[in-house]
Coordinates of C-alpha atoms in Angstrom, one line a residue:
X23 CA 10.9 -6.3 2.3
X24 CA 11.6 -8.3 -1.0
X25 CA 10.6 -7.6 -4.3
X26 CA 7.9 -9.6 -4.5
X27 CA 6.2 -7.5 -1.6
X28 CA 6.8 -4.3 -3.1
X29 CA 5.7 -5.8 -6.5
X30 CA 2.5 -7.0 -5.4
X31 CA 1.8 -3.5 -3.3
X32 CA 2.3 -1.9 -6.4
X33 CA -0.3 -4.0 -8.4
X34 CA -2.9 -3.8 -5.5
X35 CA -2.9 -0.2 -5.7
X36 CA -3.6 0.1 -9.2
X37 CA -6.2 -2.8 -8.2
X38 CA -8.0 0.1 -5.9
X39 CA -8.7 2.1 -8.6
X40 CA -5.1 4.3 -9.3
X41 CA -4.8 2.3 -12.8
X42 CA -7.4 4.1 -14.1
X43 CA -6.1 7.5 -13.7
X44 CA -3.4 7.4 -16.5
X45 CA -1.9 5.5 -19.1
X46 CA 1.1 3.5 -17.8
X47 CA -0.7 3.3 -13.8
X48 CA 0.2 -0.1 -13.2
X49 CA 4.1 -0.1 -14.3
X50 CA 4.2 2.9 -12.9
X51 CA 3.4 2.0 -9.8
X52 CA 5.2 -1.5 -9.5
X53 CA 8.7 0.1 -10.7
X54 CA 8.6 2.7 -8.4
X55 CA 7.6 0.5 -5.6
X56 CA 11.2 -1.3 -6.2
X57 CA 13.1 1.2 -7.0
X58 CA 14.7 2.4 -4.1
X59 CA 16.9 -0.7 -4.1
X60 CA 18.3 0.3 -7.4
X61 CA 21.3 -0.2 -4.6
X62 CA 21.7 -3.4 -5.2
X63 CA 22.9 -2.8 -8.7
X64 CA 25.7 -0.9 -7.1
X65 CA 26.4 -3.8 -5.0
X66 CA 29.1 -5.4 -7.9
X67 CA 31.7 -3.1 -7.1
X68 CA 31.6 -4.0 -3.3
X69 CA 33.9 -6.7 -2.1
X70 CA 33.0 -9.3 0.7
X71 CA 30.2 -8.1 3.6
X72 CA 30.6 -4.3 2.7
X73 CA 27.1 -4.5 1.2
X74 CA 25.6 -4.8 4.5
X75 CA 26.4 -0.9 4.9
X76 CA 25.6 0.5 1.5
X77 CA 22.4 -1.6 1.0
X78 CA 19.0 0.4 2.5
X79 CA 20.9 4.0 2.7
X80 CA 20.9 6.9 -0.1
X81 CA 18.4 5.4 -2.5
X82 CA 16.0 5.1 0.2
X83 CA 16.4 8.8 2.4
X84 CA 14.5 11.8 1.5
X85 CA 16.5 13.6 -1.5
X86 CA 16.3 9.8 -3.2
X87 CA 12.4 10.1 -2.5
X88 CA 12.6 13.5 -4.3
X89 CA 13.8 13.0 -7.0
X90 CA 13.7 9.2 -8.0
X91 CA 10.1 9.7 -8.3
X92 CA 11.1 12.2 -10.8
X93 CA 13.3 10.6 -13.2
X94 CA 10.7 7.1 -13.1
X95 CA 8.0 9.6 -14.5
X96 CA 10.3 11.2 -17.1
X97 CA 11.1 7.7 -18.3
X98 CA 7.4 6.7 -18.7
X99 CA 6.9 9.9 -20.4
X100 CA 9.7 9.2 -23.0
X101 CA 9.0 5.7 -23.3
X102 CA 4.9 6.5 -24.2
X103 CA 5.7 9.4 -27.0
X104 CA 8.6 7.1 -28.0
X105 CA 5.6 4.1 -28.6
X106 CA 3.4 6.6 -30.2
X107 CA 5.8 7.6 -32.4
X108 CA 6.2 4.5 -33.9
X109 CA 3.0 3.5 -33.9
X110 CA 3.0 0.6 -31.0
X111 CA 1.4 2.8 -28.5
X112 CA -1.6 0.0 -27.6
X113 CA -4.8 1.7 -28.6
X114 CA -6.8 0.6 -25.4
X115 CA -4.2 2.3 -23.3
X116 CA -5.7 5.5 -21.0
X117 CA -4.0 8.9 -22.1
X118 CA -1.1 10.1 -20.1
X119 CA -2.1 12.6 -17.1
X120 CA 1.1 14.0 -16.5
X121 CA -0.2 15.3 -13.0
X122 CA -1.5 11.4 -12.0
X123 CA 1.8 10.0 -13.3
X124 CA 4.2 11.9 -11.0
X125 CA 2.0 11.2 -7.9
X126 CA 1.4 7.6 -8.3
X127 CA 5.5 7.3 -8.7
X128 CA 6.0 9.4 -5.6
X129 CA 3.2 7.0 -4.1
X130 CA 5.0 4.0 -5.5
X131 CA 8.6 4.9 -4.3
X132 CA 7.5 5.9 -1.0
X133 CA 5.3 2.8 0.0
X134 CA 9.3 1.0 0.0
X135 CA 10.7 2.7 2.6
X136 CA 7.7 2.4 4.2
X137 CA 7.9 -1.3 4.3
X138 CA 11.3 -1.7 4.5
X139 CA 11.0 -0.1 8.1
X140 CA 9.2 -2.6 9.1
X141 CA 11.4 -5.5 9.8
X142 CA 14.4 -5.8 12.1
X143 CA 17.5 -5.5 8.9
X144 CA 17.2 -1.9 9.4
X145 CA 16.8 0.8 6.9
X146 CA 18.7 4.7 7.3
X147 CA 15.7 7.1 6.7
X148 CA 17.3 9.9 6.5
X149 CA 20.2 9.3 4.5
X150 CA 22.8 11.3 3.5
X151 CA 21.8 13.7 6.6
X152 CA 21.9 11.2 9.2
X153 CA 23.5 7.6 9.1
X154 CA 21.3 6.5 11.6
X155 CA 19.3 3.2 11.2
X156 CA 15.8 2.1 12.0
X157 CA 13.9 -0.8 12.7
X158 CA 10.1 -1.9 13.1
X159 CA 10.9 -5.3 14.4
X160 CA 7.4 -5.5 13.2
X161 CA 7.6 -7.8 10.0
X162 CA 10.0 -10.7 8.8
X163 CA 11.9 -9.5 5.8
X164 CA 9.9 -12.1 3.8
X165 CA 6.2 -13.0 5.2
X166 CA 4.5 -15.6 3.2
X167 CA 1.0 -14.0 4.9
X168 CA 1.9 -11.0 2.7
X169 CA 2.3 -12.3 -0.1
X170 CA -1.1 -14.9 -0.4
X171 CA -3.1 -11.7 0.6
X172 CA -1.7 -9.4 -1.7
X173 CA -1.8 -12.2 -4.7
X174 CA -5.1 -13.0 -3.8
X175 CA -6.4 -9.7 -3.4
X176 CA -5.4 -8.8 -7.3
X177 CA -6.1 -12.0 -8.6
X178 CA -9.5 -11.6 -7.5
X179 CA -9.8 -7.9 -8.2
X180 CA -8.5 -8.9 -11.9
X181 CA -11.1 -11.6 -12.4
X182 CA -13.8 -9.5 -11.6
X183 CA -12.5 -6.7 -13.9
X184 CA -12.3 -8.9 -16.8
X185 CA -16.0 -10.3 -15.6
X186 CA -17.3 -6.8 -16.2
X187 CA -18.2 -6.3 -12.5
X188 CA -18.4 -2.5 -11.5
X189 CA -17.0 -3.4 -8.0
X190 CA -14.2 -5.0 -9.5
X191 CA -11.9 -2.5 -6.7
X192 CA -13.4 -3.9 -3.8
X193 CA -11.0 -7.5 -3.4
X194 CA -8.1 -4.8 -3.9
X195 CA -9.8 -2.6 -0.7
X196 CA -10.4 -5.3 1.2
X197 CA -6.6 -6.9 1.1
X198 CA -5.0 -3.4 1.4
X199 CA -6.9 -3.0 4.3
X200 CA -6.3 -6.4 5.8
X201 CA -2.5 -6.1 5.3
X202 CA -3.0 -2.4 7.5
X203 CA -4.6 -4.4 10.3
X204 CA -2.3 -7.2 10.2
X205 CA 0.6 -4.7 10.6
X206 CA -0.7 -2.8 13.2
X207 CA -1.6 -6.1 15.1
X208 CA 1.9 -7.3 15.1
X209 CA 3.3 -4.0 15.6
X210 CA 0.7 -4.6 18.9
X211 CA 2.8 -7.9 19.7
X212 CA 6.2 -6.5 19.3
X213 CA 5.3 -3.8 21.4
X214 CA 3.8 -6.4 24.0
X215 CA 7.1 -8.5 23.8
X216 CA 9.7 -5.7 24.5
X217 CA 7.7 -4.2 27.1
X218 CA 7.5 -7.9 28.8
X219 CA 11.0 -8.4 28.6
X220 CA 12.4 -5.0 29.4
X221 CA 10.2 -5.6 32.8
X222 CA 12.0 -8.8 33.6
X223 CA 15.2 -7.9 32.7
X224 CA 14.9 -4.9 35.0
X225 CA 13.9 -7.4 37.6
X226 CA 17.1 -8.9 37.5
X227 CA 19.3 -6.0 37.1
X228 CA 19.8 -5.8 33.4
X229 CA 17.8 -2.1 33.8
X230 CA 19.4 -0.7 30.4
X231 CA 19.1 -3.5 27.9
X232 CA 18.6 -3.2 24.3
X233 CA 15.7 -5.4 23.7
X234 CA 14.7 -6.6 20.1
X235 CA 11.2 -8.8 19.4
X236 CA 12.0 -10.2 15.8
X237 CA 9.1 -12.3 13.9
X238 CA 9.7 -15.7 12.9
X239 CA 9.3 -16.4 9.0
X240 CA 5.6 -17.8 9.5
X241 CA 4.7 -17.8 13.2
X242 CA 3.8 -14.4 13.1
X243 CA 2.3 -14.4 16.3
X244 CA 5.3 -15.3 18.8
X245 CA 8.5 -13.5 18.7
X246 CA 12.2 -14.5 19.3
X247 CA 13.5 -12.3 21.6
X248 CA 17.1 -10.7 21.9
X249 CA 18.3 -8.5 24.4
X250 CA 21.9 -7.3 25.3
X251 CA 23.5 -4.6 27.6
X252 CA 27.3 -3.1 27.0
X253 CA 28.7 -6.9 28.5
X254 CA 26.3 -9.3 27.9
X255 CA 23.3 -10.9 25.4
X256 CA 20.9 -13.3 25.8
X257 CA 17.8 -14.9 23.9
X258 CA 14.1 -15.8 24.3
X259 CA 10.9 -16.3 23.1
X260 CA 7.7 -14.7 23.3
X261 CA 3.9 -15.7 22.5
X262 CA 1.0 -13.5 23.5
X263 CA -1.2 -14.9 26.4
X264 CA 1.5 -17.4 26.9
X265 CA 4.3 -15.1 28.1
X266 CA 8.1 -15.5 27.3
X267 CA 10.6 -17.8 28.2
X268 CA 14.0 -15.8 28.6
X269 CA 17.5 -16.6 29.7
X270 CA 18.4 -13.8 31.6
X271 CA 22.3 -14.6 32.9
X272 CA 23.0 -14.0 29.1
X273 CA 26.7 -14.4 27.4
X274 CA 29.6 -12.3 27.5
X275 CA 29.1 -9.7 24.3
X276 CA 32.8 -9.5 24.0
X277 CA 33.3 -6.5 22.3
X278 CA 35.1 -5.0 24.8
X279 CA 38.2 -7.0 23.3
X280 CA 41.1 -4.4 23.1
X281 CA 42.2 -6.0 19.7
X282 CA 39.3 -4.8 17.9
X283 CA 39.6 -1.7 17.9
X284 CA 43.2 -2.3 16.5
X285 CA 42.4 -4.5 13.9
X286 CA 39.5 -2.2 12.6
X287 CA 41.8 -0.3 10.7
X288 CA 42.7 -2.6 8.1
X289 CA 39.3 -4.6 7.4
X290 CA 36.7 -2.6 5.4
X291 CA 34.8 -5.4 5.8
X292 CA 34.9 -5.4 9.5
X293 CA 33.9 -1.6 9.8
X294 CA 31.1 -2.1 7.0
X295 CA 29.9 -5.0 9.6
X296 CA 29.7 -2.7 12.5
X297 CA 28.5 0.4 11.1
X298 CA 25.6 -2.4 9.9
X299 CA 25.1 -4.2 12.6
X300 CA 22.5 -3.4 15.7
X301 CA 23.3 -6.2 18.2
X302 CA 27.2 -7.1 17.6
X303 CA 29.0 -9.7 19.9
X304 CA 32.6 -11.0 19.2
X305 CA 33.8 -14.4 19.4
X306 CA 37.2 -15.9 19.6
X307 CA 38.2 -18.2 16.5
X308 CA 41.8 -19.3 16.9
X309 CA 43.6 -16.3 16.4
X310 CA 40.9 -13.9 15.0
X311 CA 37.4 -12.8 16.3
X312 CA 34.5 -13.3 14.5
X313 CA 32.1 -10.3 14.5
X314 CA 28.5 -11.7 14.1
X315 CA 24.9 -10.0 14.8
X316 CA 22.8 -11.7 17.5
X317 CA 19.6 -10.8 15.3
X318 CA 21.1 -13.2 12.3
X319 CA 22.8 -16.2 14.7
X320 CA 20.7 -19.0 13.4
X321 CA 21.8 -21.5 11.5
X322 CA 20.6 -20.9 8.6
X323 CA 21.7 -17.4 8.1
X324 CA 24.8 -17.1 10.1
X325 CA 27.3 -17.8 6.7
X326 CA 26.1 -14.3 5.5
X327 CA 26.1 -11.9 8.5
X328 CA 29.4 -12.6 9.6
X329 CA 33.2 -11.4 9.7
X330 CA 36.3 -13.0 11.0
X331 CA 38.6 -9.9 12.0
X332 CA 42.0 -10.6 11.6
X333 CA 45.5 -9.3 13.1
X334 CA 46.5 -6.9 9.9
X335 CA 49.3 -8.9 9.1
X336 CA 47.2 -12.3 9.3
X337 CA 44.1 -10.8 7.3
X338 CA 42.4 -12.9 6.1
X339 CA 38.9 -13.8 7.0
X340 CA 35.8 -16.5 6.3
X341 CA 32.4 -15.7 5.8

């Protein structure tokens, strides 16, 4: 998910009563609810598309989980007694419970991955043991939903705080727990989207197709449907008590191209694609193939999750 997500599922649990079992609860919590992608800052180094296979991998697997956690609480440690020792430590601030620290960072860093999972970009659990990825299909990357619950949840939870109101917690409850349902509801839809189309696929021969319900950016309810086998891909849509609307001859995937395979060798960028990407087709472009990701075709996001794979003695590519 992006920052502002994992931001604003920091603050609400500080909002549900976690902020007042140490000093420092509330950064605490929000840093180590974005600090898995501490990735990103790696990112300058990588050239071209190879970010699409470093990003969501070794800060967000277990031994990351283990000890990330670790070094956030050692930092808020240092950077309290360093306040205290000269004399800026605020003097309404709650004392430091070493013990509460450590587990709302562990809390905090493992909500990320947790979210991250749910969307269709993918996210590799259990890196560095295995390389394999997941996906929820559950949740766009960015859903605005989210965010006005979340925001209004702590806004309100804040202004009853400041209002003196004992059940200042309960806006905080109430939004965490409306978020939980509204996951599990779409997880519900996904679920009844695949299953839909798998059946009808089957039903005209396509019995071992991959078949991936993605969530529109606001629409949360319907679901835009790709499916592909070995040879071919296709596209659709899907609304509950509607049904689905799904072209079944499909596209030729093209990735049975001989070249490829060839032409790997001397394009990073190309294998970082690959490795990356969970639906791949190839397409001729002139000379070259250009390696997209069904899941990311549209419009508006093709530029980004693309490659054009070159003959090594033509390489060069457009993205």
């Amino acid at each position: 998910m992006d920052n502002l997500t994992h931001s604003l599922v920091g603050a609400v649990l500080g909002q549900m009563g976690l902020k007042k079992k140490t000093g420092l609860a509330i950064p605490t919590l929000i840093l180590a609810a974005n600090l898995p992608d501490i990735d990103a800052a790696c990112l300058a180094w990588l050239d071209g598309i190879q970010h699409l296979g470093f990003r969501r991998g070794i800060t967000h697997g277990p031994i990351a989980m283990l000890v990330l956690p670790i070094l956030l609480w050692a930092a808020m440690l240092a950077f309290d007694h360093w306040q205290a020792r000269r004399g800026k430590r605020p003097a309404g601030r709650l004392p430091i419970d070493k013990r509460w620290l450590l587990a709302l960072a562990y809390i905090g860093c493992l909500s990320h991955p947790a979210l991250d999972w749910l969307n269709n970009y993918g996210i590799r659990l259990l890196e560095p043991f295995s390389s394999q990825w997941f996906y929820g299909d559950t949740i766009f990357i960015i859903d605005l939903w989210i965010w006005i619950a979340l925001g209004l949840s702590v806004w309100l939870s804040l202004r009853r705080e400041r209002g003196g109101a004992t059940n200042w917690q309960r806006p905080a409850w109430v939004g965490f727990t409306a978020i939980c349902v509204y996951i599990f509801a779409n997880g519900l839809i996904t679920g009844a989207a695949e299953r839909t189309t798998a059946t009808a696929l089957a039903a005209s021969g396509h019995r071992d197709a991959l078949v991936v319900a993605s969530p529109p950016p606001l629409a949360f309810w319907q679901r835009d449907i790709f499916w592909r086998t070995a040879e071919r891909y296709g596209s659709g849509s899907f609304t509950p008590g509607v049904g689905g609307n799904l072209d079944i001859s499909g596209l030729r995937a093209g990735m049975d191209d001989p070249r490829i395979e060839g032409w790997l060798m001397g394009d990073p960028d190309a294998r970082a694609f690959l490795f990356w990407a969970r639906m791949p087709v190839a397409q001729p472009d002139g000379d070259a193939i250009l390696l997209r990701d069904q899941r990311f075709m549209h419009p508006l996001a093709q530029d980004r999750f693309q490659v054009r794979l070159t003959a090594p003695d033509t390489a060069t590519r457009n993205q």
